[in-house]
Amino acid sequence: MKEKKILPVVIVSAAICIICAFVIRGLYRSVHTRKDKILVGMICDGDEGTLYSQNFYQALSSIQAEYGDRVKCDIRSNITADKCEDIITELIDEGADLIITNSYGYGESAKKMAGKYPKVQFVQATQENANESPVFSNYHTFMGRIYEGRYIAGQVAGRKLASLISTGVITKDQAVVGYVGAYPNAEVISGFTAFYLGVKDQCPSAVMKVRYTDTWTSYQKEYDVARQLIDEGCVIISQHSDTTGPAVACADADRSSTVFHVGYNQSSISIAPNTSLIATKIEWTPYLQAAVKAVLDDKKIEDVVKADIHGQDAGAGFDEGWVRMLTLNKAIAADGTQEMINRSIEGFKKGSIHVFRGDYKGTDPNDISRTVNLNKEYIENKNQSAPTFCYIINGISVEN
């Protein structure tokens, strides 16, 4: 009888010991997998002097300011796609825990290396291949919903055009917008379409001309294309390219032509104070901060980042601070522009603005059998962070 009474006590005690062991093991693991320091390697297609890469430098600077000695950064600049794997290998040999690649062209190499080094986390900007087979748990893609910023930038331009028309500076037929694009891919096409639809929201008579440079980083080509568009009568020049060439072209022409500039990635007001209206950009800091925190805390990046999550891919817009409008040049902007910007930002946060919708039809320039009718809304970034809209709609003419 005494043994029967003791048996339940033994069982309960054993159970408590087992539970305690698991708790202690969990605590031990949480303490010992949390990293005190990490090395972050970043590979950029430009450097601090190029508008696009400059934003990544700024993001890492803010991260280092937050984490101090816990985060060491090794940035490699002006790396061509064919050198990406070699640079990744060098960074991993140095002990990198997190690799950031900022150019679409790095995507294939970065994913290949992620498969080769499963203990290193890779985050690739502007790509869409994270969820394509094979899927690696340590390879992630991300991008801000920049069409939101493009649309508002277009509204700023359109409001200026409407003001010029109302004051008799130009006629309705002279409301022509010029756009300097790098390549005819979905990212660029989606961007200039959103910009144009923003212009049309404020100036219904506007039309747009697009010219490609077939490069991201040629100041001279961007300058020359912008000057061609100005000479052809474009009153607004905008861009999806990485240098200040278009802004300088507008500044050089401001005494002889009526022309204004809308930028991307960085403000151009200091370069073109009489012509630069505004700029928009993707703010990379929220995602990269979350990625660094996840690696430090040994957590999955998608569990830390605040965004729309699609498998190994993340994206957000004004709602999470991933897209920003830069300083408005109030000296030359049309009346009421800042108030309009504020309303539109709130509209995007609430989901009440529908950009790719209206009486427009478009054709895929790479496959004319593929068309779109925007009387039924096209929802950009529905399934991935990288843009997918790739149609040339009525009102936009494209020349290579």
Short mmCIF file of N, CA and C in Angstrom, two decimals, residues 118-237:
data_model
loop_
_atom_site.label_atom_id
_atom_site.label_comp_id
_atom_site.label_asym_id
_atom_site.label_seq_id
_atom_site.Cartn_x
_atom_site.Cartn_y
_atom_site.Cartn_z
N PRO A 118 23.35 28.01 -46.39
CA PRO A 118 22.05 28.08 -45.71
C PRO A 118 22.07 28.76 -44.34
N LYS A 119 23.24 28.93 -43.74
CA LYS A 119 23.30 29.58 -42.43
C LYS A 119 23.38 31.10 -42.52
N VAL A 120 23.53 31.61 -43.74
CA VAL A 120 23.60 33.06 -43.96
C VAL A 120 22.27 33.53 -44.52
N GLN A 121 21.75 34.65 -44.01
CA GLN A 121 20.50 35.22 -44.52
C GLN A 121 20.80 36.16 -45.69
N PHE A 122 20.00 36.06 -46.74
CA PHE A 122 20.14 36.90 -47.93
C PHE A 122 18.85 37.69 -48.13
N VAL A 123 18.96 38.99 -48.33
CA VAL A 123 17.78 39.81 -48.65
C VAL A 123 18.07 40.56 -49.95
N GLN A 124 17.20 40.38 -50.92
CA GLN A 124 17.40 40.89 -52.28
C GLN A 124 16.30 41.91 -52.60
N ALA A 125 16.70 43.13 -52.92
CA ALA A 125 15.75 44.18 -53.24
C ALA A 125 15.26 44.08 -54.69
N THR A 126 13.99 44.40 -54.89
CA THR A 126 13.32 44.59 -56.19
C THR A 126 13.18 43.32 -57.02
N GLN A 127 13.46 42.16 -56.46
CA GLN A 127 13.32 40.91 -57.20
C GLN A 127 11.99 40.25 -56.85
N GLU A 128 11.64 39.18 -57.63
CA GLU A 128 10.40 38.47 -57.37
C GLU A 128 10.62 36.96 -57.34
N ASN A 129 11.88 36.51 -57.15
CA ASN A 129 12.17 35.09 -57.30
C ASN A 129 12.26 34.31 -55.99
N ALA A 130 11.94 34.93 -54.86
CA ALA A 130 12.08 34.22 -53.58
C ALA A 130 11.13 33.03 -53.47
N ASN A 131 9.96 33.15 -54.06
CA ASN A 131 8.96 32.09 -53.93
C ASN A 131 8.96 31.13 -55.11
N GLU A 132 9.91 31.32 -56.02
CA GLU A 132 10.05 30.40 -57.14
C GLU A 132 10.90 29.21 -56.72
N SER A 133 10.58 28.05 -57.26
CA SER A 133 11.33 26.84 -56.91
C SER A 133 12.75 26.90 -57.48
N PRO A 134 13.77 26.52 -56.69
CA PRO A 134 13.68 26.07 -55.30
C PRO A 134 13.56 27.24 -54.33
N VAL A 135 12.78 27.03 -53.28
CA VAL A 135 12.60 28.06 -52.25
C VAL A 135 13.59 27.78 -51.12
N PHE A 136 14.37 28.80 -50.76
CA PHE A 136 15.32 28.67 -49.67
C PHE A 136 14.85 29.53 -48.50
N SER A 137 14.83 28.95 -47.32
CA SER A 137 14.33 29.67 -46.14
C SER A 137 15.19 30.86 -45.77
N ASN A 138 16.41 30.92 -46.29
CA ASN A 138 17.33 32.02 -45.96
C ASN A 138 17.44 33.05 -47.09
N TYR A 139 16.55 32.95 -48.09
CA TYR A 139 16.57 33.91 -49.20
C TYR A 139 15.24 34.65 -49.26
N HIS A 140 15.30 35.98 -49.23
CA HIS A 140 14.11 36.82 -49.10
C HIS A 140 14.17 37.97 -50.11
N THR A 141 13.01 38.41 -50.57
CA THR A 141 12.93 39.57 -51.46
C THR A 141 12.04 40.63 -50.82
N PHE A 142 12.23 41.88 -51.26
CA PHE A 142 11.47 42.98 -50.66
C PHE A 142 11.48 44.20 -51.58
N MET A 143 10.42 45.00 -51.49
CA MET A 143 10.35 46.26 -52.23
C MET A 143 9.16 47.06 -51.74
N GLY A 144 9.30 48.39 -51.74
CA GLY A 144 8.20 49.28 -51.37
C GLY A 144 7.23 49.46 -52.53
N ARG A 145 5.98 49.78 -52.20
CA ARG A 145 4.96 50.00 -53.23
C ARG A 145 5.14 51.41 -53.82
N ILE A 146 6.17 51.55 -54.65
CA ILE A 146 6.56 52.87 -55.12
C ILE A 146 5.53 53.48 -56.06
N TYR A 147 4.63 52.67 -56.62
CA TYR A 147 3.60 53.26 -57.48
C TYR A 147 2.77 54.28 -56.70
N GLU A 148 2.67 54.10 -55.38
CA GLU A 148 1.93 55.08 -54.58
C GLU A 148 2.61 56.45 -54.62
N GLY A 149 3.91 56.46 -54.42
CA GLY A 149 4.66 57.71 -54.48
C GLY A 149 4.68 58.30 -55.88
N ARG A 150 4.81 57.44 -56.89
CA ARG A 150 4.79 57.90 -58.27
C ARG A 150 3.47 58.61 -58.59
N TYR A 151 2.39 58.02 -58.13
CA TYR A 151 1.07 58.60 -58.41
C TYR A 151 0.96 60.00 -57.80
N ILE A 152 1.37 60.15 -56.56
CA ILE A 152 1.30 61.46 -55.91
C ILE A 152 2.24 62.45 -56.59
N ALA A 153 3.43 62.00 -56.97
CA ALA A 153 4.35 62.87 -57.70
C ALA A 153 3.71 63.33 -59.00
N GLY A 154 2.97 62.42 -59.64
CA GLY A 154 2.24 62.78 -60.85
C GLY A 154 1.14 63.81 -60.57
N GLN A 155 0.46 63.66 -59.45
CA GLN A 155 -0.55 64.66 -59.07
C GLN A 155 0.08 66.04 -58.91
N VAL A 156 1.27 66.09 -58.29
CA VAL A 156 1.98 67.36 -58.12
C VAL A 156 2.27 67.98 -59.48
N ALA A 157 2.77 67.15 -60.41
CA ALA A 157 3.06 67.63 -61.76
C ALA A 157 1.79 68.07 -62.47
N GLY A 158 0.73 67.28 -62.35
CA GLY A 158 -0.53 67.61 -63.02
C GLY A 158 -1.15 68.89 -62.48
N ARG A 159 -1.03 69.10 -61.19
CA ARG A 159 -1.56 70.33 -60.59
C ARG A 159 -0.78 71.54 -61.12
N LYS A 160 0.53 71.38 -61.31
CA LYS A 160 1.34 72.47 -61.88
C LYS A 160 0.92 72.74 -63.32
N LEU A 161 0.70 71.69 -64.10
CA LEU A 161 0.24 71.86 -65.47
C LEU A 161 -1.09 72.60 -65.51
N ALA A 162 -2.02 72.18 -64.63
CA ALA A 162 -3.33 72.83 -64.59
C ALA A 162 -3.20 74.31 -64.25
N SER A 163 -2.26 74.63 -63.37
CA SER A 163 -2.02 76.03 -63.00
C SER A 163 -1.46 76.81 -64.19
N LEU A 164 -0.53 76.20 -64.92
CA LEU A 164 0.04 76.86 -66.09
C LEU A 164 -1.02 77.11 -67.16
N ILE A 165 -1.95 76.17 -67.29
CA ILE A 165 -3.04 76.34 -68.25
C ILE A 165 -3.98 77.46 -67.83
N SER A 166 -4.34 77.46 -66.55
CA SER A 166 -5.30 78.46 -66.06
C SER A 166 -4.75 79.88 -66.10
N THR A 167 -3.44 80.03 -66.03
CA THR A 167 -2.82 81.36 -66.07
C THR A 167 -2.36 81.74 -67.48
N GLY A 168 -2.64 80.88 -68.45
CA GLY A 168 -2.34 81.21 -69.84
C GLY A 168 -0.90 81.00 -70.26
N VAL A 169 -0.09 80.37 -69.42
CA VAL A 169 1.31 80.12 -69.78
C VAL A 169 1.41 79.08 -70.88
N ILE A 170 0.58 78.03 -70.80
CA ILE A 170 0.49 77.02 -71.85
C ILE A 170 -0.98 76.77 -72.15
N THR A 171 -1.23 76.13 -73.28
CA THR A 171 -2.59 75.72 -73.61
C THR A 171 -2.81 74.27 -73.17
N LYS A 172 -4.05 73.82 -73.23
CA LYS A 172 -4.34 72.43 -72.86
C LYS A 172 -3.57 71.46 -73.74
N ASP A 173 -3.42 71.81 -75.01
CA ASP A 173 -2.72 70.92 -75.95
C ASP A 173 -1.22 70.87 -75.68
N GLN A 174 -0.71 71.82 -74.94
CA GLN A 174 0.72 71.86 -74.64
C GLN A 174 1.08 71.17 -73.32
N ALA A 175 0.10 70.53 -72.72
CA ALA A 175 0.35 69.82 -71.46
C ALA A 175 0.98 68.46 -71.76
N VAL A 176 2.27 68.48 -72.10
CA VAL A 176 3.00 67.28 -72.49
C VAL A 176 4.07 66.96 -71.45
N VAL A 177 4.08 65.73 -71.00
CA VAL A 177 5.03 65.27 -69.99
C VAL A 177 6.07 64.38 -70.66
N GLY A 178 7.33 64.57 -70.28
CA GLY A 178 8.40 63.72 -70.76
C GLY A 178 8.94 62.84 -69.64
N TYR A 179 9.29 61.60 -69.94
CA TYR A 179 9.74 60.67 -68.91
C TYR A 179 10.98 59.93 -69.38
N VAL A 180 12.04 60.02 -68.59
CA VAL A 180 13.30 59.34 -68.88
C VAL A 180 13.32 58.03 -68.12
N GLY A 181 13.22 56.92 -68.83
CA GLY A 181 13.21 55.59 -68.21
C GLY A 181 14.47 54.83 -68.53
N ALA A 182 14.88 53.96 -67.64
CA ALA A 182 16.10 53.18 -67.88
C ALA A 182 15.86 52.03 -68.85
N TYR A 183 14.93 51.15 -68.51
CA TYR A 183 14.68 49.96 -69.32
C TYR A 183 13.17 49.71 -69.43
N PRO A 184 12.74 49.02 -70.49
CA PRO A 184 11.31 48.72 -70.66
C PRO A 184 10.86 47.49 -69.88
N ASN A 185 11.11 47.49 -68.57
CA ASN A 185 10.66 46.38 -67.74
C ASN A 185 9.45 46.79 -66.90
N ALA A 186 8.87 45.83 -66.19
CA ALA A 186 7.64 46.11 -65.44
C ALA A 186 7.84 47.17 -64.38
N GLU A 187 9.00 47.18 -63.73
CA GLU A 187 9.23 48.17 -62.68
C GLU A 187 9.15 49.59 -63.24
N VAL A 188 9.79 49.82 -64.39
CA VAL A 188 9.78 51.15 -65.00
C VAL A 188 8.41 51.47 -65.57
N ILE A 189 7.80 50.52 -66.29
CA ILE A 189 6.49 50.75 -66.91
C ILE A 189 5.42 51.01 -65.86
N SER A 190 5.41 50.22 -64.81
CA SER A 190 4.45 50.43 -63.72
C SER A 190 4.63 51.82 -63.14
N GLY A 191 5.90 52.22 -62.96
CA GLY A 191 6.18 53.51 -62.36
C GLY A 191 5.71 54.67 -63.21
N PHE A 192 6.03 54.65 -64.51
CA PHE A 192 5.63 55.80 -65.31
C PHE A 192 4.13 55.80 -65.59
N THR A 193 3.50 54.62 -65.55
CA THR A 193 2.04 54.59 -65.70
C THR A 193 1.37 55.22 -64.48
N ALA A 194 1.83 54.85 -63.30
CA ALA A 194 1.28 55.44 -62.07
C ALA A 194 1.49 56.95 -62.07
N PHE A 195 2.66 57.39 -62.48
CA PHE A 195 2.95 58.82 -62.56
C PHE A 195 1.98 59.51 -63.51
N TYR A 196 1.80 58.93 -64.68
CA TYR A 196 0.90 59.52 -65.69
C TYR A 196 -0.53 59.59 -65.18
N LEU A 197 -0.99 58.54 -64.52
CA LEU A 197 -2.36 58.54 -64.01
C LEU A 197 -2.54 59.58 -62.91
N GLY A 198 -1.48 59.84 -62.15
CA GLY A 198 -1.53 60.93 -61.18
C GLY A 198 -1.62 62.29 -61.87
N VAL A 199 -0.84 62.46 -62.95
CA VAL A 199 -0.91 63.70 -63.74
C VAL A 199 -2.33 63.90 -64.26
N LYS A 200 -2.91 62.86 -64.84
CA LYS A 200 -4.25 62.94 -65.43
C LYS A 200 -5.32 63.25 -64.39
N ASP A 201 -5.09 62.83 -63.16
CA ASP A 201 -6.04 63.13 -62.09
C ASP A 201 -6.22 64.64 -61.91
N GLN A 202 -5.16 65.40 -62.17
CA GLN A 202 -5.18 66.84 -61.98
C GLN A 202 -5.26 67.62 -63.30
N CYS A 203 -4.80 67.01 -64.38
CA CYS A 203 -4.79 67.69 -65.68
C CYS A 203 -5.24 66.70 -66.76
N PRO A 204 -6.54 66.61 -67.00
CA PRO A 204 -7.08 65.59 -67.91
C PRO A 204 -6.57 65.66 -69.34
N SER A 205 -6.09 66.82 -69.79
CA SER A 205 -5.64 66.94 -71.18
C SER A 205 -4.20 66.46 -71.39
N ALA A 206 -3.51 66.08 -70.34
CA ALA A 206 -2.08 65.74 -70.44
C ALA A 206 -1.84 64.46 -71.22
N VAL A 207 -0.72 64.44 -71.94
CA VAL A 207 -0.22 63.23 -72.58
C VAL A 207 1.25 63.08 -72.18
N MET A 208 1.84 61.92 -72.45
CA MET A 208 3.21 61.68 -72.00
C MET A 208 4.05 60.96 -73.05
N LYS A 209 5.31 61.39 -73.16
CA LYS A 209 6.30 60.73 -74.00
C LYS A 209 7.34 60.06 -73.11
N VAL A 210 7.67 58.81 -73.43
CA VAL A 210 8.68 58.06 -72.67
C VAL A 210 9.84 57.72 -73.58
N ARG A 211 11.06 57.93 -73.09
CA ARG A 211 12.27 57.53 -73.80
C ARG A 211 13.14 56.71 -72.87
N TYR A 212 13.71 55.63 -73.39
CA TYR A 212 14.59 54.77 -72.61
C TYR A 212 16.06 55.09 -72.87
N THR A 213 16.87 54.92 -71.85
CA THR A 213 18.31 55.13 -71.98
C THR A 213 19.07 53.81 -72.08
N ASP A 214 18.44 52.70 -71.70
CA ASP A 214 19.07 51.38 -71.68
C ASP A 214 20.29 51.34 -70.76
N THR A 215 20.25 52.09 -69.71
CA THR A 215 21.27 52.08 -68.67
C THR A 215 20.68 52.74 -67.43
N TRP A 216 21.20 52.35 -66.26
CA TRP A 216 20.76 52.99 -65.02
C TRP A 216 21.65 54.17 -64.64
N THR A 217 22.86 54.19 -65.14
CA THR A 217 23.85 55.07 -64.50
C THR A 217 24.59 56.02 -65.44
N SER A 218 24.05 56.29 -66.62
CA SER A 218 24.74 57.21 -67.53
C SER A 218 24.17 58.62 -67.40
N TYR A 219 24.91 59.48 -66.72
CA TYR A 219 24.49 60.87 -66.56
C TYR A 219 24.28 61.52 -67.93
N GLN A 220 25.21 61.32 -68.85
CA GLN A 220 25.13 61.99 -70.14
C GLN A 220 23.92 61.55 -70.95
N LYS A 221 23.64 60.24 -70.96
CA LYS A 221 22.48 59.76 -71.71
C LYS A 221 21.18 60.30 -71.11
N GLU A 222 21.10 60.31 -69.80
CA GLU A 222 19.89 60.82 -69.16
C GLU A 222 19.71 62.31 -69.43
N TYR A 223 20.82 63.03 -69.37
CA TYR A 223 20.77 64.47 -69.67
C TYR A 223 20.32 64.70 -71.11
N ASP A 224 20.93 63.96 -72.04
CA ASP A 224 20.61 64.15 -73.46
C ASP A 224 19.16 63.81 -73.78
N VAL A 225 18.66 62.72 -73.21
CA VAL A 225 17.27 62.32 -73.45
C VAL A 225 16.32 63.37 -72.89
N ALA A 226 16.61 63.86 -71.69
CA ALA A 226 15.77 64.90 -71.10
C ALA A 226 15.77 66.15 -71.97
N ARG A 227 16.94 66.55 -72.48
CA ARG A 227 17.01 67.73 -73.35
C ARG A 227 16.21 67.53 -74.63
N GLN A 228 16.26 66.33 -75.20
CA GLN A 228 15.46 66.03 -76.38
C GLN A 228 13.97 66.22 -76.10
N LEU A 229 13.54 65.71 -74.96
CA LEU A 229 12.13 65.83 -74.60
C LEU A 229 11.74 67.30 -74.37
N ILE A 230 12.62 68.04 -73.74
CA ILE A 230 12.37 69.47 -73.53
C ILE A 230 12.28 70.20 -74.88
N ASP A 231 13.20 69.89 -75.77
CA ASP A 231 13.20 70.52 -77.08
C ASP A 231 11.95 70.19 -77.88
N GLU A 232 11.35 69.05 -77.57
CA GLU A 232 10.11 68.64 -78.25
C GLU A 232 8.87 69.23 -77.59
N GLY A 233 9.07 70.06 -76.56
CA GLY A 233 7.95 70.76 -75.97
C GLY A 233 7.41 70.20 -74.67
N CYS A 234 8.09 69.24 -74.07
CA CYS A 234 7.61 68.69 -72.80
C CYS A 234 7.75 69.75 -71.70
N VAL A 235 6.70 69.89 -70.92
CA VAL A 235 6.65 70.92 -69.88
C VAL A 235 7.04 70.35 -68.52
N ILE A 236 6.86 69.06 -68.35
CA ILE A 236 7.28 68.34 -67.14
C ILE A 236 8.23 67.23 -67.56
N ILE A 237 9.34 67.09 -66.84
CA ILE A 237 10.26 65.97 -67.06
C ILE A 237 10.35 65.18 -65.76
#
